Amino acid sequence: MTAASKTFRSQVFSVLRPAEPSPAARRWRAFHLTVLAVGLLAVILLSIDEFAAGHRIYLRSAIWIVTIVFLVEYLVRLWIAPEMPLYAEMPPMQARLHWAVTLPGLISLLATMPAVMMTGGYGITGTDTASVFCILWIMKLGLHAPAFGTLARVISNERAPITSVLIVFAILLMAAATAAHMFERVKQPEAFGSLPNAMWWAVVTLTTTGYGDVVPLTTGGRMIGSLLMISGIAVLALMTGVLATGFAQEERRREYLRVWDQVSRVPIFASLGVVTLSEIVGKLRTRYYPAHVTVLRRGDPGDSMFFISNGEVEVRLPTGGSVRLDDGAFFGEMALLNRQPRAASVATTRPTTLLVLYASDFYEIASHIPALAEAVENEATRRREENLGREGKR
Ligand code: CMP
């Protein structure tokens, strides 16, 4: 393989890499999602007989096009598999084989199945076949949704509390099912005559679903039912709390890593020690702005300041001129230091990644990292004088 085609392969790989922030990668993801949405819509519409009758040819064509896109995507992903860091040491064919049998590889392959089914003479007229496409494609959507990776990590991180809640659930379920079986089995032998049947009632009650297909009739059974409903609400609330906290912590951890990566590009932080830096990193948030978006408006109250990790902004000065700031610079500090409204409007000139520091965190950091506070204050003073000078010249 020539060096040029190897570079091309790595370029394609970076475009298809999940969560890659480059504009080309974002465009690809938007295109992929649109294709998926079109495919799913076509499949859904095809399952509505009255609608499909008059539009079958268009719906079939849409499904064909979507399937071809997925087929090409699968082949490309197979081709770029050797670029994955995990397979870096393997010969290309071995890397491709390895990727092909991973979950993403298998799901990507399954997503191309509609093509095989169509060319194999199965047709795509029936609701059943259409539903199969729906399942295959929705799995592909799951593959590219970052939320799934996060969910897996949250479940893994929180496995101890999740297991505890599940054990409480199991204890309540078994105890209630056994008690209800004892109280109700004579009056309702069909619904409560066996433990598995009683467990069905217990699950429906404990999860607060309440189909109402089976209800206890004895006083004892009703008391068990009441307790179970109240416990059900508590157990579900507990599970919600565990998962919500897990998600929030996971998001904080990811943000920390993202910021850590970006912070090195801001010179004002370069001289800080690791401990101080890690404290600041915990307080910064990354924000991606497309080109030509207003970040700050003159006259607005100031609640945060910004560091440019990469990109460029234009500061539109009140005197009429403008100043451009790029990688490593900061802005929005004057409102925080002077406790006054924003002195100028600031807008991006190209896609820009900013690190945001909220006012309360800025004051806290400034109070115990004097060197940082001083550097920011000096620059703010210089800017104020520059603006006054410009105003004087007008
Ligand atoms: P703030 O007043 O909070 O919001 C607007 C920001 O524009 C201001 O903080 C500064 O960070 C920035 N700014 C104002 N004047 C200048 C200047 N002359 N040069 C660079 N940046 C400036």
Short mmCIF file of C-alpha atoms and ligand atoms in Angstrom, two decimals:
data_model
loop_
_atom_site.label_atom_id
_atom_site.label_comp_id
_atom_site.label_asym_id
_atom_site.label_seq_id
_atom_site.Cartn_x
_atom_site.Cartn_y
_atom_site.Cartn_z
CA MET A 1 0.00 0.00 0.00
CA THR A 2 1.38 3.43 -0.93
CA ALA A 3 1.96 6.15 1.66
CA ALA A 4 -0.57 8.41 -0.08
CA SER A 5 -3.41 5.90 0.08
CA LYS A 6 -2.51 5.14 3.69
CA THR A 7 -2.90 8.85 4.54
CA PHE A 8 -6.19 8.91 2.68
CA ARG A 9 -7.36 5.90 4.68
CA SER A 10 -6.47 7.58 7.96
CA GLN A 11 -8.30 10.73 6.83
CA VAL A 12 -11.42 8.71 6.08
CA PHE A 13 -11.03 6.98 9.44
CA SER A 14 -10.96 10.29 11.31
CA VAL A 15 -14.14 11.43 9.52
CA LEU A 16 -15.98 8.25 10.53
CA ARG A 17 -14.67 8.18 14.09
CA PRO A 18 -17.50 8.68 16.62
CA ALA A 19 -17.55 12.06 18.43
CA GLU A 20 -14.80 13.47 16.15
CA PRO A 21 -15.28 17.26 16.36
CA SER A 22 -14.02 18.18 12.85
CA PRO A 23 -16.55 19.83 10.48
CA ALA A 24 -16.21 16.96 7.94
CA ALA A 25 -16.99 14.39 10.67
CA ARG A 26 -19.98 16.43 11.83
CA ARG A 27 -21.27 16.67 8.25
CA TRP A 28 -20.91 12.90 7.87
CA ARG A 29 -22.83 12.26 11.10
CA ALA A 30 -25.61 14.65 10.03
CA PHE A 31 -25.82 12.91 6.64
CA HIS A 32 -25.82 9.46 8.23
CA LEU A 33 -28.58 10.41 10.65
CA THR A 34 -30.65 11.92 7.83
CA VAL A 35 -30.28 8.77 5.73
CA LEU A 36 -31.29 6.67 8.72
CA ALA A 37 -34.32 8.87 9.43
CA VAL A 38 -35.41 8.71 5.78
CA GLY A 39 -35.05 4.92 5.81
CA LEU A 40 -37.01 4.50 9.02
CA LEU A 41 -39.74 6.86 7.82
CA ALA A 42 -40.04 4.94 4.54
CA VAL A 43 -40.30 1.65 6.42
CA ILE A 44 -42.91 3.04 8.81
CA LEU A 45 -44.98 4.47 5.95
CA LEU A 46 -44.69 1.19 4.06
CA SER A 47 -46.33 -0.58 6.97
CA ILE A 48 -49.43 1.64 6.64
CA ASP A 49 -51.34 -0.18 3.90
CA GLU A 50 -53.55 2.75 2.88
CA PHE A 51 -50.55 5.06 2.46
CA ALA A 52 -48.25 2.47 0.88
CA ALA A 53 -50.82 1.62 -1.82
CA GLY A 54 -50.30 4.91 -3.68
CA HIS A 55 -46.64 5.51 -2.91
CA ARG A 56 -45.04 2.07 -2.99
CA ILE A 57 -42.57 2.88 -5.74
CA TYR A 58 -41.19 5.95 -3.90
CA LEU A 59 -40.96 4.14 -0.59
CA ARG A 60 -39.19 1.18 -2.17
CA SER A 61 -36.75 3.50 -3.93
CA ALA A 62 -36.01 5.29 -0.65
CA ILE A 63 -35.33 1.98 1.10
CA TRP A 64 -33.08 0.92 -1.77
CA ILE A 65 -31.04 4.13 -1.63
CA VAL A 66 -30.67 3.94 2.17
CA THR A 67 -29.56 0.32 1.96
CA ILE A 68 -26.98 1.11 -0.72
CA VAL A 69 -25.57 3.93 1.44
CA PHE A 70 -25.27 1.51 4.37
CA LEU A 71 -23.64 -1.12 2.17
CA VAL A 72 -21.03 1.36 0.95
CA GLU A 73 -20.51 2.55 4.53
CA TYR A 74 -19.96 -1.04 5.70
CA LEU A 75 -17.35 -1.66 3.01
CA VAL A 76 -15.58 1.60 3.84
CA ARG A 77 -15.58 0.76 7.56
CA LEU A 78 -14.12 -2.62 6.75
CA TRP A 79 -11.41 -0.96 4.67
CA ILE A 80 -10.44 1.54 7.40
CA ALA A 81 -10.46 -1.03 10.24
CA PRO A 82 -6.61 -1.27 10.27
CA GLU A 83 -6.53 2.41 11.34
CA MET A 84 -8.14 1.59 14.69
CA PRO A 85 -5.58 1.98 17.48
CA LEU A 86 -6.68 -1.39 18.89
CA TYR A 87 -5.64 -3.18 15.70
CA ALA A 88 -2.56 -1.04 14.97
CA GLU A 89 -0.15 -3.98 15.31
CA MET A 90 -2.13 -6.40 13.11
CA PRO A 91 -1.84 -7.02 9.38
CA PRO A 92 -4.70 -5.18 7.58
CA MET A 93 -6.76 -8.28 6.68
CA GLN A 94 -6.59 -9.59 10.24
CA ALA A 95 -7.68 -6.17 11.58
CA ARG A 96 -10.65 -6.20 9.20
CA LEU A 97 -11.66 -9.70 10.28
CA HIS A 98 -11.43 -8.68 13.92
CA TRP A 99 -13.60 -5.61 13.37
CA ALA A 100 -16.12 -7.61 11.33
CA VAL A 101 -16.94 -9.83 14.32
CA THR A 102 -17.25 -6.99 16.88
CA LEU A 103 -20.73 -5.76 17.84
CA PRO A 104 -20.44 -2.59 15.70
CA GLY A 105 -19.17 -4.70 12.79
CA LEU A 106 -22.04 -7.17 13.04
CA ILE A 107 -24.68 -4.46 13.43
CA SER A 108 -23.27 -2.55 10.44
CA LEU A 109 -23.42 -5.78 8.43
CA LEU A 110 -26.98 -6.50 9.56
CA ALA A 111 -28.02 -3.00 8.50
CA THR A 112 -27.14 -3.95 4.92
CA MET A 113 -29.36 -7.05 5.08
CA PRO A 114 -32.39 -5.34 3.54
CA ALA A 115 -30.35 -5.19 0.31
CA VAL A 116 -29.78 -8.93 0.45
CA MET A 117 -33.44 -9.52 1.23
CA MET A 118 -34.55 -7.33 -1.63
CA THR A 119 -32.22 -8.84 -4.19
CA GLY A 120 -32.97 -12.31 -2.83
CA GLY A 121 -36.54 -12.02 -4.09
CA TYR A 122 -38.18 -11.59 -0.71
CA GLY A 123 -39.73 -8.33 -1.86
CA ILE A 124 -40.46 -5.51 0.51
CA THR A 125 -44.19 -5.39 0.34
CA GLY A 126 -45.22 -7.05 3.55
CA THR A 127 -45.43 -5.39 6.94
CA ASP A 128 -43.32 -8.16 8.46
CA THR A 129 -40.35 -7.58 6.14
CA ALA A 130 -40.64 -3.83 6.62
CA SER A 131 -40.59 -4.30 10.39
CA VAL A 132 -37.38 -6.34 10.10
CA PHE A 133 -35.71 -3.36 8.36
CA CYS A 134 -36.95 -1.15 11.14
CA ILE A 135 -35.31 -3.32 13.82
CA LEU A 136 -32.03 -3.62 11.89
CA TRP A 137 -31.76 0.12 11.31
CA ILE A 138 -32.81 1.17 14.75
CA MET A 139 -29.94 -0.99 16.08
CA LYS A 140 -27.60 1.02 13.86
CA LEU A 141 -28.95 4.20 15.39
CA GLY A 142 -28.13 2.80 18.82
CA LEU A 143 -24.60 2.08 17.65
CA HIS A 144 -23.92 5.72 16.86
CA ALA A 145 -25.74 7.25 19.82
CA PRO A 146 -23.06 8.17 22.39
CA ALA A 147 -25.73 7.69 25.07
CA PHE A 148 -25.41 3.91 24.72
CA GLY A 149 -21.71 3.89 25.52
CA THR A 150 -22.44 6.16 28.48
CA LEU A 151 -25.27 3.92 29.66
CA ALA A 152 -22.99 0.87 29.56
CA ARG A 153 -20.35 2.72 31.59
CA VAL A 154 -22.92 4.02 34.08
CA ILE A 155 -24.26 0.50 34.63
CA SER A 156 -20.74 -0.79 35.08
CA ASN A 157 -19.73 2.03 37.49
CA GLU A 158 -22.93 1.81 39.52
CA ARG A 159 -23.22 -1.96 39.55
CA ALA A 160 -23.07 -2.16 43.34
CA PRO A 161 -26.03 0.18 44.09
CA ILE A 162 -27.94 -1.18 41.06
CA THR A 163 -27.49 -4.73 42.36
CA SER A 164 -28.67 -3.63 45.83
CA VAL A 165 -31.84 -2.09 44.38
CA LEU A 166 -32.46 -5.21 42.28
CA ILE A 167 -32.05 -7.40 45.37
CA VAL A 168 -34.58 -5.26 47.28
CA PHE A 169 -36.87 -5.58 44.25
CA ALA A 170 -36.47 -9.37 44.21
CA ILE A 171 -37.09 -9.68 47.98
CA LEU A 172 -40.25 -7.56 47.81
CA LEU A 173 -41.45 -9.46 44.75
CA MET A 174 -40.96 -12.91 46.25
CA ALA A 175 -42.34 -11.97 49.68
CA ALA A 176 -45.44 -10.29 48.23
CA ALA A 177 -46.06 -13.08 45.70
CA THR A 178 -45.82 -15.74 48.44
CA ALA A 179 -48.08 -13.83 50.83
CA ALA A 180 -50.65 -13.12 48.09
CA HIS A 181 -50.53 -16.79 47.05
CA MET A 182 -51.34 -17.77 50.65
CA PHE A 183 -54.22 -15.30 51.02
CA GLU A 184 -55.76 -15.55 47.54
CA ARG A 185 -55.22 -19.06 46.25
CA VAL A 186 -58.52 -20.42 47.58
CA LYS A 187 -60.64 -17.58 46.21
CA GLN A 188 -58.74 -17.17 42.93
CA PRO A 189 -56.98 -20.45 42.11
CA GLU A 190 -56.30 -19.42 38.50
CA ALA A 191 -54.62 -16.11 39.24
CA PHE A 192 -52.89 -16.97 42.51
CA GLY A 193 -52.87 -20.80 42.53
CA SER A 194 -49.16 -21.02 41.79
CA LEU A 195 -46.21 -18.87 42.78
CA PRO A 196 -45.32 -17.89 39.18
CA ASN A 197 -48.90 -16.65 38.66
CA ALA A 198 -48.80 -14.70 41.90
CA MET A 199 -45.44 -13.28 40.83
CA TRP A 200 -46.99 -11.88 37.64
CA TRP A 201 -49.45 -9.92 39.82
CA ALA A 202 -46.58 -8.83 42.10
CA VAL A 203 -44.47 -7.55 39.17
CA VAL A 204 -47.40 -5.62 37.69
CA THR A 205 -48.13 -4.08 41.10
CA LEU A 206 -44.54 -3.46 42.21
CA THR A 207 -43.65 -1.62 39.00
CA THR A 208 -46.84 0.44 39.50
CA THR A 209 -48.06 -0.69 36.05
CA GLY A 210 -51.34 -2.10 37.32
CA TYR A 211 -52.99 -3.75 34.30
CA GLY A 212 -55.91 -4.65 36.53
CA ASP A 213 -56.19 -8.13 34.96
CA VAL A 214 -55.63 -9.73 38.39
CA VAL A 215 -56.67 -8.07 41.64
CA PRO A 216 -56.59 -9.40 45.21
CA LEU A 217 -60.02 -9.94 46.76
CA THR A 218 -59.25 -10.91 50.37
CA THR A 219 -58.42 -8.32 53.03
CA GLY A 220 -54.97 -9.85 53.54
CA GLY A 221 -54.27 -9.81 49.79
CA ARG A 222 -55.33 -6.17 49.53
CA MET A 223 -53.10 -5.16 52.42
CA ILE A 224 -50.16 -6.87 50.71
CA GLY A 225 -51.11 -5.10 47.48
CA SER A 226 -51.19 -1.68 49.20
CA LEU A 227 -47.78 -2.21 50.78
CA LEU A 228 -46.39 -3.42 47.46
CA MET A 229 -47.61 -0.34 45.57
CA ILE A 230 -45.98 2.01 48.08
CA SER A 231 -42.75 -0.03 48.08
CA GLY A 232 -42.83 -0.03 44.26
CA ILE A 233 -42.76 3.76 44.15
CA ALA A 234 -39.84 3.80 46.60
CA VAL A 235 -37.83 1.17 44.69
CA LEU A 236 -38.35 2.91 41.34
CA ALA A 237 -37.36 6.26 42.88
CA LEU A 238 -34.22 4.62 44.25
CA MET A 239 -33.29 3.18 40.86
CA THR A 240 -33.95 6.53 39.16
CA GLY A 241 -31.71 8.25 41.71
CA VAL A 242 -28.86 5.75 41.23
CA LEU A 243 -28.96 6.04 37.43
CA ALA A 244 -29.37 9.84 37.39
CA THR A 245 -26.41 10.31 39.73
CA GLY A 246 -24.37 7.82 37.68
CA PHE A 247 -25.12 9.71 34.45
CA ALA A 248 -24.25 13.07 36.02
CA GLN A 249 -20.94 11.72 37.39
CA GLU A 250 -20.05 10.11 34.07
CA GLU A 251 -20.75 13.34 32.21
CA ARG A 252 -18.59 15.26 34.71
CA ARG A 253 -15.73 12.79 34.22
CA ARG A 254 -15.93 13.07 30.43
CA GLU A 255 -16.07 16.83 30.58
CA TYR A 256 -13.01 16.77 32.84
CA LEU A 257 -11.05 14.80 30.24
CA ARG A 258 -12.24 17.04 27.41
CA VAL A 259 -11.22 20.16 29.33
CA TRP A 260 -7.86 18.68 30.39
CA ASP A 261 -7.13 18.11 26.74
CA GLN A 262 -8.08 21.68 25.78
CA VAL A 263 -6.46 23.51 28.69
CA SER A 264 -2.93 22.79 27.51
CA ARG A 265 -3.56 25.11 24.56
CA VAL A 266 -4.15 28.13 26.81
CA PRO A 267 -0.80 29.76 27.75
CA ILE A 268 -2.13 31.46 30.90
CA PHE A 269 -2.52 28.01 32.48
CA ALA A 270 0.83 26.69 31.26
CA SER A 271 2.87 27.72 34.30
CA LEU A 272 0.44 26.25 36.86
CA GLY A 273 1.29 23.08 38.72
CA VAL A 274 -0.69 19.88 38.16
CA VAL A 275 -2.69 20.19 41.39
CA THR A 276 -3.76 23.79 40.71
CA LEU A 277 -4.47 22.94 37.11
CA SER A 278 -6.65 19.99 38.02
CA GLU A 279 -8.67 22.27 40.30
CA ILE A 280 -9.24 24.72 37.44
CA VAL A 281 -10.03 21.94 34.98
CA GLY A 282 -12.81 20.78 37.29
CA LYS A 283 -14.42 24.20 37.01
CA LEU A 284 -14.10 24.79 33.26
CA ARG A 285 -16.71 23.69 30.72
CA THR A 286 -16.14 23.22 26.99
CA ARG A 287 -18.47 24.91 24.52
CA TYR A 288 -18.38 24.47 20.73
CA TYR A 289 -19.55 27.43 18.68
CA PRO A 290 -20.03 27.44 14.90
CA ALA A 291 -18.71 30.40 12.86
CA HIS A 292 -20.46 33.79 13.14
CA VAL A 293 -22.26 33.19 16.41
CA THR A 294 -22.50 35.93 19.03
CA VAL A 295 -20.98 34.73 22.29
CA LEU A 296 -21.41 37.95 24.29
CA ARG A 297 -23.58 41.00 23.74
CA ARG A 298 -22.48 44.47 24.84
CA GLY A 299 -24.54 45.67 27.80
CA ASP A 300 -25.52 42.18 28.98
CA PRO A 301 -24.67 41.25 32.56
CA GLY A 302 -21.47 39.21 32.84
CA ASP A 303 -21.73 35.81 34.50
CA SER A 304 -18.69 34.06 32.96
CA MET A 305 -15.40 34.49 31.15
CA PHE A 306 -13.99 32.47 28.23
CA PHE A 307 -10.66 31.02 27.13
CA ILE A 308 -10.18 30.22 23.44
CA SER A 309 -8.98 26.66 23.12
CA ASN A 310 -9.02 26.82 19.35
CA GLY A 311 -10.69 29.10 16.85
CA GLU A 312 -11.10 32.84 16.62
CA VAL A 313 -13.46 35.54 17.88
CA GLU A 314 -14.00 39.17 16.94
CA VAL A 315 -14.43 41.72 19.73
CA ARG A 316 -16.65 44.53 18.39
CA LEU A 317 -15.52 47.53 20.36
CA PRO A 318 -17.89 50.29 21.43
CA THR A 319 -15.68 52.78 19.55
CA GLY A 320 -16.56 51.12 16.26
CA GLY A 321 -13.36 49.15 15.55
CA SER A 322 -12.77 45.49 16.24
CA VAL A 323 -10.06 43.24 17.65
CA ARG A 324 -9.52 39.56 16.82
CA LEU A 325 -8.52 37.05 19.47
CA ASP A 326 -7.47 33.48 18.73
CA ASP A 327 -6.03 30.31 20.32
CA GLY A 328 -5.00 30.78 23.94
CA ALA A 329 -6.55 34.25 24.43
CA PHE A 330 -9.33 35.01 26.88
CA PHE A 331 -12.25 37.45 27.00
CA GLY A 332 -15.27 38.33 29.12
CA GLU A 333 -13.07 39.06 32.14
CA MET A 334 -13.81 42.80 32.32
CA ALA A 335 -17.43 42.40 33.39
CA LEU A 336 -16.37 40.01 36.15
CA LEU A 337 -13.55 42.21 37.45
CA ASN A 338 -15.43 45.53 37.26
CA ARG A 339 -18.84 44.01 38.07
CA GLN A 340 -20.24 45.98 35.17
CA PRO A 341 -22.17 45.02 32.00
CA ARG A 342 -20.22 43.64 29.03
CA ALA A 343 -18.03 46.32 27.46
CA ALA A 344 -18.21 44.88 23.93
CA SER A 345 -19.93 42.26 21.80
CA VAL A 346 -17.94 39.17 20.88
CA ALA A 347 -18.71 36.81 17.97
CA THR A 348 -16.91 33.83 16.45
CA THR A 349 -15.34 34.23 13.01
CA ARG A 350 -14.89 30.46 12.49
CA PRO A 351 -15.85 27.26 14.39
CA THR A 352 -14.42 27.79 17.84
CA THR A 353 -13.95 25.79 21.04
CA LEU A 354 -14.18 27.85 24.19
CA LEU A 355 -13.59 27.01 27.83
CA VAL A 356 -16.13 28.70 30.06
CA LEU A 357 -15.40 29.75 33.64
CA TYR A 358 -18.44 30.90 35.63
CA ALA A 359 -18.20 34.05 37.77
CA SER A 360 -18.46 32.27 41.13
CA ASP A 361 -15.66 29.86 40.13
CA PHE A 362 -13.59 32.74 38.74
CA TYR A 363 -13.77 34.63 42.07
CA GLU A 364 -12.90 31.48 44.00
CA ILE A 365 -9.91 30.67 41.79
CA ALA A 366 -8.75 34.31 41.74
CA SER A 367 -8.74 34.36 45.54
CA HIS A 368 -6.23 31.54 45.88
CA ILE A 369 -4.21 31.65 42.65
CA PRO A 370 -2.98 35.26 42.76
CA ALA A 371 -0.67 34.82 39.74
CA LEU A 372 -3.60 33.92 37.54
CA ALA A 373 -5.80 36.71 38.91
CA GLU A 374 -2.98 39.20 38.33
CA ALA A 375 -2.42 38.12 34.72
CA VAL A 376 -6.13 38.46 33.96
CA GLU A 377 -6.34 41.84 35.75
CA ASN A 378 -3.30 43.22 33.90
CA GLU A 379 -4.78 42.29 30.54
CA ALA A 380 -8.16 43.78 31.52
CA THR A 381 -6.44 47.05 32.52
CA ARG A 382 -4.53 47.13 29.24
CA ARG A 383 -7.74 46.58 27.28
CA ARG A 384 -9.61 49.24 29.22
CA GLU A 385 -6.83 51.76 28.55
CA GLU A 386 -6.73 50.79 24.89
CA ASN A 387 -10.49 51.35 24.62
CA LEU A 388 -10.26 54.70 26.42
CA GLY A 389 -7.41 55.69 24.08
CA ARG A 390 -9.51 54.79 21.04
CA GLU A 391 -12.46 56.71 22.46
CA GLY A 392 -10.24 59.75 23.01
CA LYS A 393 -9.07 59.66 19.39
CA ARG A 394 -12.65 59.71 18.08
P1 CMP B 1 -16.40 41.95 29.00
O1 CMP B 1 -16.61 43.40 29.16
O2 CMP B 1 -16.82 41.07 30.08
O3 CMP B 1 -17.14 41.47 27.64
C1 CMP B 1 -16.61 41.92 26.40
C2 CMP B 1 -15.17 41.52 26.33
O4 CMP B 1 -14.46 41.98 25.21
C3 CMP B 1 -14.40 42.17 27.48
O5 CMP B 1 -14.87 41.68 28.68
C4 CMP B 1 -13.00 41.87 27.08
O6 CMP B 1 -12.65 40.56 27.44
C5 CMP B 1 -13.08 41.97 25.58
N1 CMP B 1 -12.46 43.25 25.16
C6 CMP B 1 -12.90 44.48 25.40
N2 CMP B 1 -12.04 45.37 24.88
C7 CMP B 1 -11.03 44.71 24.31
C8 CMP B 1 -9.84 45.06 23.61
N3 CMP B 1 -9.51 46.32 23.38
N4 CMP B 1 -9.05 44.05 23.17
C9 CMP B 1 -9.37 42.76 23.38
N5 CMP B 1 -10.48 42.38 24.01
C10 CMP B 1 -11.30 43.32 24.49
#
